Amino acid sequence: MSTANDNKWIGQRTLRPDGADKVTGRAAYAADTTMPGMIWGKVLRSPHPHAKIKSINTKKAEAYPGVKAVITAKDIVDFPLDKSVMLGIQDMRWMARNVMAREKALFAGHPVAAVAATTEKIAAEACKLIEVEYEVLPFVIDVEEAMKPGAPVLHDFVKFEGKPSNIAGTLEHKLGDVDAGFAKADVVIERSFRTQPVHQGYIEPHACLVSVSDGKATIWSSSQGQFMVRAMCSYLTGIAQNDIRAIPAEIGGGFGGKTIIYLEPLALVLAKKTGRPVKMIMTRTEVFHASGPTSGSYSKIKIGATKDGMLVAARGTFCLQAGAFPGSPIRGAAGCAFAPYNIPNVHSDGFDVVSNRSKVAAYRAPGAPIGAYGVECVMDEIAEALKMDPLELRLKNAARMGTKAAHGPVFPRIGFVETIEEAGKHAHYKTPLPKAKDGKLYGRGVASGFWFNAGGESSAQVNVNEDGTVVVITGHPDIGGSRASTANITAEILGIDYKKVSVLIGDTSVIGFSNLTGGSRVTYASAMVVTQSTEHVIGILRERAAKIWKIDPDAVVWESGEARPAGDNAGKFEPLSLGQIAAQATATGGPIGAGKQLNTTGAEGGFATHLCDVEVDPALGIVRVLRYTAFQDVGRAIHPGYVEGQMQGGAAQGIGWALSEEYIFDKNGKLDNPSFLDYRMPVCSDLPMLDSVIIEVPNPKHPQGVRGVGEVPLVPPLGAVSNAIYNALGRRFYSLPMSPPKVLATLDLPQAAE
Amino acid sequence: MTDIEYLAPKTLDEAVRAFHAGAGNARILAGGTDLLVQMRAGTVRPGLIVDIKKIAEMTTVEETAGGGFRIGAAVSGAVLRDHPKLKKVWPGVVEAANLIGSTQIQGRATAGGNLCNGSPAGDSVPAMIAAGAVVTIQGPTGRRELPVEAVPKGPGRLNLSPGEIVVSFTLPARPKGSSDAYLRMIPRTEMDIAVVGCGVSLTIDNGTCTAARVGLGAIAPTVLLVEAAAKALIGSKVVGSKLDDAALAKAAAACSAACRPIDDKRGTIAYRTKVAGVLLTRTATIAADRAGRK
Amino acid sequence: MAKLHVSTTINGEPQEFLCDAEQSMLEILRGPLGLTGSKEGCGTGDCGACTINVNGRIVCSCLMLAAEAEGQKIATIEGMADGETLHPLQQKFLEQAALQCGICTPGVLMAAKSLLERNPDPSEHEVRFWLAGNLCRCTGYDKIVRAVMDTAADMRGAAR
């Protein structure tokens, strides 16, 4: 369902401007770039999950033929532990220690030194010659274990209730009085849920190429934010920002995992020391060991409802694993879990828990899938207890315009109800499923979800070329086809052919500050600044036409790609096309272009409802998703193909998280499955077609009505798949992944008394 | 840092000589889908790589005089799949070789490499064992033969002498009413290493199962020939291509009983033991169905 | 040993290079040959981003020694388009948004092309299992599978 489309480009499935390069292999990703004189960097990593670093001797490595430099933490700027230094949501104290271990190695895979040498092979061999003296300490990885009194403490300065602890932070949202609410409830369901760390799973490992000349650095990297790269490298190396040019290479997937840096500051210091460009690429094993997966978690959810299906109280505690340094996404878990529902009494709190695994990095709606998993499963149990259709329960309690969410805002016009209604009407929901057939069992589940979405800083520059074509420069790396959306919008506003618009992502030296590609904000934010820039350009075009016609600019309108006199009173002039005006730019006042830099606001949260059908082989415990449909309010689909792509990609990641993905640690605290063979992401044959239904309830605060779309899709699947399996087997699961051995083991248990 | 040598000999004698001279520091390269992974991980550091893909005897599939097949050890799964006759006679062997990895892996991986990698989870091995394959081995002292189940000694270890190379697999002639099948349990639909792999080959004659062999993988240090399971099937009544339920149950129990698996990131002892029985039932059922149509 | 000298054919053109025995075909393609269209996603044959075609069969170039290229016919993504004219699969992928970040796309296209050369009318099941060795994290495979099947239909129509 979508609104009537009287647009020429917005809402069309145009060919993305960078597309031909991507299908021919010409597109330059960070690992594809080379420079003359380039040498290679490699990282030495701690084999221990927790150890004091007593000494590092790099002499033998430095003497190895072909080695040009060896660095350790002493080559990175120190941020004393007693003062927080925030850069966005990252604390540079942790970032400095994450890119290179300082006092301690805090996870197996933690960088302790780096080498630059003439070949990758030599650099790797030289790493083996670095002598590190460790004092091995007891370690703890699991979030519940890390919270227990007596657990090995990672950081002496982290205190909880006055005592050294691994609980590094908490947060709380309160609305109403939950005790009073539960007292009124006819049905109360309380459950605990556990999840394992899961990785974003981008197919392109982290990579960068850094060159330093005369103290000025150029960085090509695979990243979700070249301004973040520049800023973090500036902080960590002491080089001023104007002397760092961070260029975003094409990026092979991020999903939040590339919103921080790992290799860039190391390559930068190595490049500076050696006077040679330094290239660094993580192997897949390194990606798994040392780049942040999202948190493992332990949550307790309690929801109460009256017998007519009204939710009266909700309590949620979310303990999320931060990894080596504080900063797990408790905000996403505690803030989003109950947000789809209008519940008068809510108390949710989050615990940020450090433990000896790699530092967590953002993963598509960070924290929200974890929060929603438990809530959506409990909602399913409540629906069952009340003998209500699960969609009906959600509809009855759905957040609408005016609902106050526990995390603070009052929702404006939102399209959540529409997602539930569309799901209920859809052929998927109406198609009956057999209970059993040929030894297999079948079930259907539903779940909903919410994500905050973000606005944030964005800059754009729109320039008209002398031949009337247009170049747009924006500041956010394109990870999902956003250049196509930008071109759609620019062409639409100007009224020119889409193919006459070129869109480039500018580096930090050529475009104004733009915040990360993440937070479901690229189309939202860049559309705003591109719109304003383009409207400014139209103002200029009208002025130029007015000059040419010698009339008042107010008497000129811009329509269908042309300047026209506003009415017969203005005079009888032939319309001037963009090309015609551009050809006279010099004569009429100079180059035609405009830019805008804004901290965009007005981004409202996103809502989705998902339907999932599963087939279970009860003899082997294997679950297959047979049918999946996602319903999401996207505000306005600037490019429907790429909007659907976000919905499908998030659903696929969620299915993997629910059924097969997990970090498995061995008894030595080292990751046992750091490969795509044993870290099991869905392959093509694992999934059915992923139907996606775009619902457009325009965001009134955005010029095109856009709402962020990228992250919400990962929020409902964990609950949808879990509820479908329950529907098939009559067994609830309270931990993920629901892998075959776990499913089979649960089937073997006697049916739990309810 | 030692330099690695690469050799692509055109004759088997040359290959054996070079491999033997490598004195334990040489590795055979067929499809490379195990060797290169191990080299990258640093678990294997060969001094010499002997690429045997230019040796005719190792890279061809021939029908033998008696009506069987001789499959060169370096024939890829994809080539086996494309052979016009082999999959009709030995569908289990062909499907097993073509479940290794992905389409890309099947374009390279070979039954010889799969066997000699010594993994108890190698997909082609249970099917080869069920088929009663005999392996031809060439070494510095000459040529010999071994039943395929006698080759693996333990994880990553083989009952081969220094310098010996597996040359080919010989599959026997098939009596009428014979067929085979291979099934494995993996969590996803493709790409995973088998958590349990089961190969069954049967002959059905006039309503009775007259011959059977069962190979079971990923449940012990080597792939097993489960004679007790075969015994339970042999002599049982077959009605319209369906095996007798009691015989199947006995065979399945024998498979579970034969399991000596480990707990690892791919499966638990309890899970593997249970699945072994389930897979036997399903695999034997498919083999019988195929045999009934021969 | 001294470097090996290899003579081979890549995308229809004779190509020579020097390599160490242990270097993979992927390393040589991306390095000295400057053919960076094949990508390294894992280095262990589990993701298919490095897929090339050797003598008519798709393989992971990360699991092939460069030395093995001697005398073989190799095709990479760079040879799929005919000059500026995209292969129907490439064109369809663009039209149907069957790629997002694009890192898996060269490998997927090489695999899909090989499928359609052998099977001009694949079912959804056949497409999915043929492409199981090509990991994609962005798309959930839906649009990829549709694009491959739609291209197959187009090509069958054009062939009549």
XYZ file of N, CA, C and O in Angstrom, chain A residues 625-710:
344
model
N 12.352 -21.356 8.058
C 11.336 -20.320 7.845
C 10.752 -20.542 6.459
O 11.462 -20.564 5.470
N 9.430 -20.711 6.419
C 8.776 -20.995 5.138
C 8.245 -19.749 4.461
O 8.147 -19.676 3.250
N 7.797 -18.823 5.312
C 7.187 -17.624 4.744
C 7.413 -16.487 5.717
O 7.329 -16.699 6.935
N 7.683 -15.302 5.184
C 7.969 -14.168 6.054
C 7.448 -12.908 5.395
O 7.707 -12.682 4.211
N 6.711 -12.123 6.152
C 6.233 -10.845 5.601
C 6.464 -9.751 6.631
O 6.121 -9.897 7.803
N 7.056 -8.664 6.170
C 7.353 -7.530 7.036
C 6.487 -6.344 6.644
O 6.331 -6.063 5.452
N 5.933 -5.689 7.654
C 5.098 -4.504 7.425
C 5.744 -3.356 8.186
O 5.969 -3.466 9.395
N 6.031 -2.275 7.496
C 6.738 -1.182 8.163
C 6.258 0.169 7.655
O 6.037 0.343 6.452
N 6.063 1.089 8.603
C 5.724 2.455 8.224
C 7.010 3.197 7.916
O 7.818 3.431 8.809
N 7.224 3.534 6.652
C 8.478 4.173 6.256
C 8.292 5.666 5.984
O 9.209 6.334 5.529
N 7.086 6.166 6.240
C 6.863 7.583 5.969
C 6.663 7.793 4.478
O 5.566 7.974 3.997
N 7.770 7.770 3.767
C 7.715 7.931 2.322
C 8.872 7.129 1.737
O 10.009 7.323 2.145
N 8.568 6.262 0.786
C 9.623 5.436 0.184
C 10.201 6.181 -1.023
O 9.625 6.155 -2.102
N 11.315 6.835 -0.816
C 11.912 7.610 -1.901
C 12.340 6.678 -3.039
O 12.189 6.983 -4.217
N 12.906 5.546 -2.690
C 13.239 4.523 -3.676
C 12.739 3.197 -3.128
O 13.390 2.599 -2.276
N 11.571 2.745 -3.559
C 10.951 1.565 -2.950
C 11.845 0.323 -2.965
O 11.822 -0.467 -2.035
N 12.617 0.159 -4.023
C 13.463 -1.038 -4.111
C 14.461 -1.105 -2.971
O 14.673 -2.167 -2.374
N 15.085 0.007 -2.647
C 16.066 0.002 -1.565
C 15.412 0.033 -0.191
O 15.996 -0.440 0.777
N 14.193 0.553 -0.102
C 13.454 0.457 1.166
C 13.105 -1.005 1.448
O 13.306 -1.509 2.551
N 12.589 -1.681 0.425
C 12.303 -3.121 0.587
C 13.575 -3.871 0.971
O 13.562 -4.772 1.792
N 14.674 -3.456 0.343
C 15.949 -4.108 0.635
C 16.320 -4.014 2.099
O 16.844 -4.968 2.677
N 16.050 -2.862 2.721
C 16.351 -2.722 4.150
C 15.475 -3.663 4.966
O 15.934 -4.293 5.917
N 14.202 -3.743 4.593
C 13.283 -4.602 5.340
C 13.688 -6.069 5.202
O 13.646 -6.832 6.163
N 14.085 -6.455 4.003
C 14.453 -7.854 3.774
C 15.771 -8.203 4.459
O 15.921 -9.257 5.065
N 16.741 -7.298 4.349
C 18.039 -7.564 4.953
C 17.952 -7.689 6.460
O 18.570 -8.573 7.061
N 17.180 -6.822 7.091
C 17.023 -6.894 8.546
C 16.309 -8.169 8.962
O 16.673 -8.809 9.944
N 15.301 -8.561 8.197
C 14.580 -9.798 8.505
C 15.527 -10.992 8.431
O 15.512 -11.869 9.296
N 16.365 -11.011 7.404
C 17.305 -12.132 7.240
C 18.287 -12.197 8.405
O 18.582 -13.277 8.929
N 18.795 -11.047 8.812
C 19.716 -11.036 9.953
C 19.015 -11.517 11.208
O 19.580 -12.254 12.020
N 17.763 -11.109 11.368
C 17.002 -11.526 12.545
C 16.749 -13.022 12.561
O 16.813 -13.668 13.607
N 16.466 -13.583 11.396
C 16.244 -15.033 11.314
C 17.523 -15.772 11.688
O 17.514 -16.757 12.425
N 18.654 -15.272 11.207
C 19.922 -15.884 11.574
C 20.177 -15.796 13.074
O 20.621 -16.755 13.711
N 19.892 -14.632 13.655
C 20.090 -14.433 15.091
C 19.183 -15.385 15.867
O 19.591 -15.958 16.870
N 17.982 -15.577 15.380
C 17.030 -16.425 16.099
C 17.389 -17.904 16.016
O 17.178 -18.646 16.967
N 17.931 -18.333 14.881
C 18.066 -19.778 14.661
C 19.487 -20.333 14.685
O 19.694 -21.486 15.036
N 20.465 -19.547 14.259
C 21.762 -20.210 14.066
C 22.998 -19.412 14.435
O 24.078 -19.974 14.521
N 22.875 -18.106 14.667
C 24.087 -17.329 14.917
C 24.373 -17.210 16.406
O 23.487 -16.960 17.204
N 25.641 -17.388 16.779
C 26.043 -17.147 18.165
C 27.560 -17.201 18.240
O 28.210 -17.936 17.495
N 28.106 -16.436 19.172
C 29.526 -16.536 19.481
C 29.695 -17.694 20.457
O 29.004 -17.761 21.461
N 30.622 -18.589 20.124
C 30.891 -19.729 21.002
C 32.314 -19.580 21.513
O 33.257 -19.534 20.724
N 32.471 -19.493 22.841
C 33.806 -19.343 23.422
C 34.276 -20.677 23.958
O 33.492 -21.454 24.504
N 35.580 -20.937 23.813
C 36.108 -22.192 24.378
C 36.477 -21.985 25.836
O 36.324 -20.880 26.378
N 36.980 -23.044 26.468
C 37.215 -22.948 27.907
C 38.366 -22.003 28.254
O 38.560 -21.650 29.411
N 39.144 -21.605 27.235
C 40.218 -20.641 27.480
C 39.785 -19.204 27.202
O 40.629 -18.304 27.174
N 38.505 -19.014 26.970
C 38.011 -17.663 26.742
C 38.316 -17.130 25.359
O 38.262 -15.924 25.112
N 38.616 -18.043 24.458
C 38.889 -17.622 23.077
C 37.696 -18.005 22.207
O 37.044 -19.016 22.436
N 37.432 -17.211 21.204
C 36.313 -17.494 20.316
C 36.571 -18.782 19.543
O 37.624 -18.941 18.927
N 35.637 -19.705 19.616
C 35.809 -21.032 19.015
C 35.311 -21.077 17.572
O 35.592 -22.017 16.853
N 34.527 -20.082 17.165
C 33.970 -20.138 15.811
C 34.185 -18.843 15.037
O 33.247 -18.232 14.555
N 35.449 -18.413 14.872
C 35.713 -17.144 14.186
C 35.776 -17.289 12.670
O 36.707 -16.802 12.036
N 34.797 -17.970 12.094
C 34.810 -18.121 10.635
C 33.376 -18.201 10.147
O 32.469 -18.527 10.911
N 33.167 -17.969 8.872
C 31.824 -18.073 8.315
C 31.365 -19.522 8.244
O 30.192 -19.782 7.992
N 32.268 -20.455 8.474
C 31.858 -21.859 8.467
C 31.064 -22.168 9.728
O 30.006 -22.795 9.671
N 31.580 -21.706 10.849
C 30.931 -22.055 12.106
C 30.210 -20.899 12.779
O 29.536 -21.112 13.780
N 30.364 -19.670 12.274
C 29.471 -18.605 12.682
C 28.411 -18.592 11.594
O 28.649 -18.102 10.490
N 27.260 -19.160 11.891
C 26.347 -19.561 10.817
C 25.298 -18.506 10.483
O 24.248 -18.421 11.107
N 25.597 -17.756 9.434
C 24.642 -16.767 8.929
C 23.788 -17.439 7.857
O 24.237 -18.377 7.202
N 22.573 -16.978 7.674
C 21.723 -17.618 6.670
C 22.351 -17.571 5.276
O 22.869 -16.539 4.852
N 22.296 -18.708 4.590
C 22.702 -18.744 3.196
C 21.436 -18.710 2.344
O 20.320 -18.824 2.861
N 21.636 -18.564 1.048
C 20.507 -18.348 0.136
C 19.440 -19.414 0.260
O 18.244 -19.112 0.214
N 19.877 -20.684 0.425
C 18.904 -21.779 0.472
C 18.196 -21.885 1.812
O 17.245 -22.644 1.957
N 18.627 -21.116 2.812
C 17.994 -21.180 4.132
C 16.718 -20.372 4.206
O 15.930 -20.543 5.135
N 16.559 -19.434 3.295
C 15.479 -18.455 3.430
C 14.456 -18.575 2.321
O 14.774 -18.980 1.205
N 13.226 -18.181 2.606
C 12.218 -18.063 1.563
C 12.277 -16.645 0.991
O 13.111 -15.850 1.418
N 11.399 -16.350 0.061
C 11.250 -14.955 -0.335
C 10.812 -14.170 0.908
O 10.076 -14.689 1.758
N 11.292 -12.951 1.022
C 10.972 -12.129 2.194
C 10.074 -10.997 1.715
O 10.541 -9.995 1.178
N 8.786 -11.201 1.896
C 7.859 -10.195 1.384
C 7.893 -8.962 2.263
O 7.929 -9.059 3.495
N 7.867 -7.818 1.644
C 7.902 -6.587 2.420
C 6.793 -5.663 1.944
O 6.638 -5.437 0.741
N 6.016 -5.200 2.901
C 4.899 -4.309 2.599
C 5.238 -2.921 3.124
O 5.407 -2.726 4.325
N 5.364 -1.991 2.198
C 5.706 -0.615 2.561
C 4.432 0.139 2.906
O 3.494 0.174 2.110
N 4.422 0.717 4.093
C 3.279 1.540 4.514
C 3.775 2.964 4.637
O 4.833 3.207 5.221
N 3.044 3.880 4.055
C 3.509 5.272 4.070
C 2.560 6.167 4.833
O 1.495 6.519 4.337
N 2.951 6.499 6.066
C 2.246 7.520 6.842
C 3.259 8.645 6.963
O 4.155 8.588 7.799
N 3.173 9.666 6.109
C 4.262 10.633 6.011
C 4.598 11.291 7.339
O 3.723 11.610 8.143
N 5.883 11.469 7.568
C 6.382 12.189 8.735
C 6.172 13.678 8.477
O 6.782 14.240 7.565
N 5.303 14.322 9.257
C 4.997 15.723 8.963
C 6.191 16.655 9.125
O 6.178 17.765 8.606
N 7.235 16.203 9.813
C 8.376 17.088 10.049
C 9.425 17.000 8.952
O 10.486 17.610 9.059
N 9.188 16.215 7.928
C 10.213 16.031 6.898
C 9.683 16.474 5.543
O 8.535 16.198 5.211
N 10.514 17.157 4.759
C 10.019 17.686 3.481
C 9.399 16.642 2.554
O 8.443 16.930 1.850
N 9.948 15.440 2.541
C 9.323 14.389 1.719
C 8.527 13.396 2.558
O 8.020 12.413 2.032
N 8.435 13.632 3.857
C 7.660 12.715 4.706
C 8.424 11.484 5.153
O 7.855 10.545 5.674
N 9.752 11.519 4.952
C 10.569 10.336 5.212
C 10.662 9.983 6.697
O 10.753 10.854 7.553
N 10.607 8.701 6.992
C 10.993 8.188 8.301
C 12.178 7.255 8.062
O 12.295 6.634 7.018
N 13.040 7.149 9.032
C 14.163 6.231 8.897
C 13.658 4.797 8.751
O 12.690 4.427 9.395
N 14.313 4.008 7.909
C 13.836 2.636 7.694
C 14.822 1.536 8.024
O 14.428 0.397 8.210
N 16.100 1.862 8.079
C 17.109 0.810 8.061
C 17.157 -0.118 9.251
O 17.561 -1.274 9.107
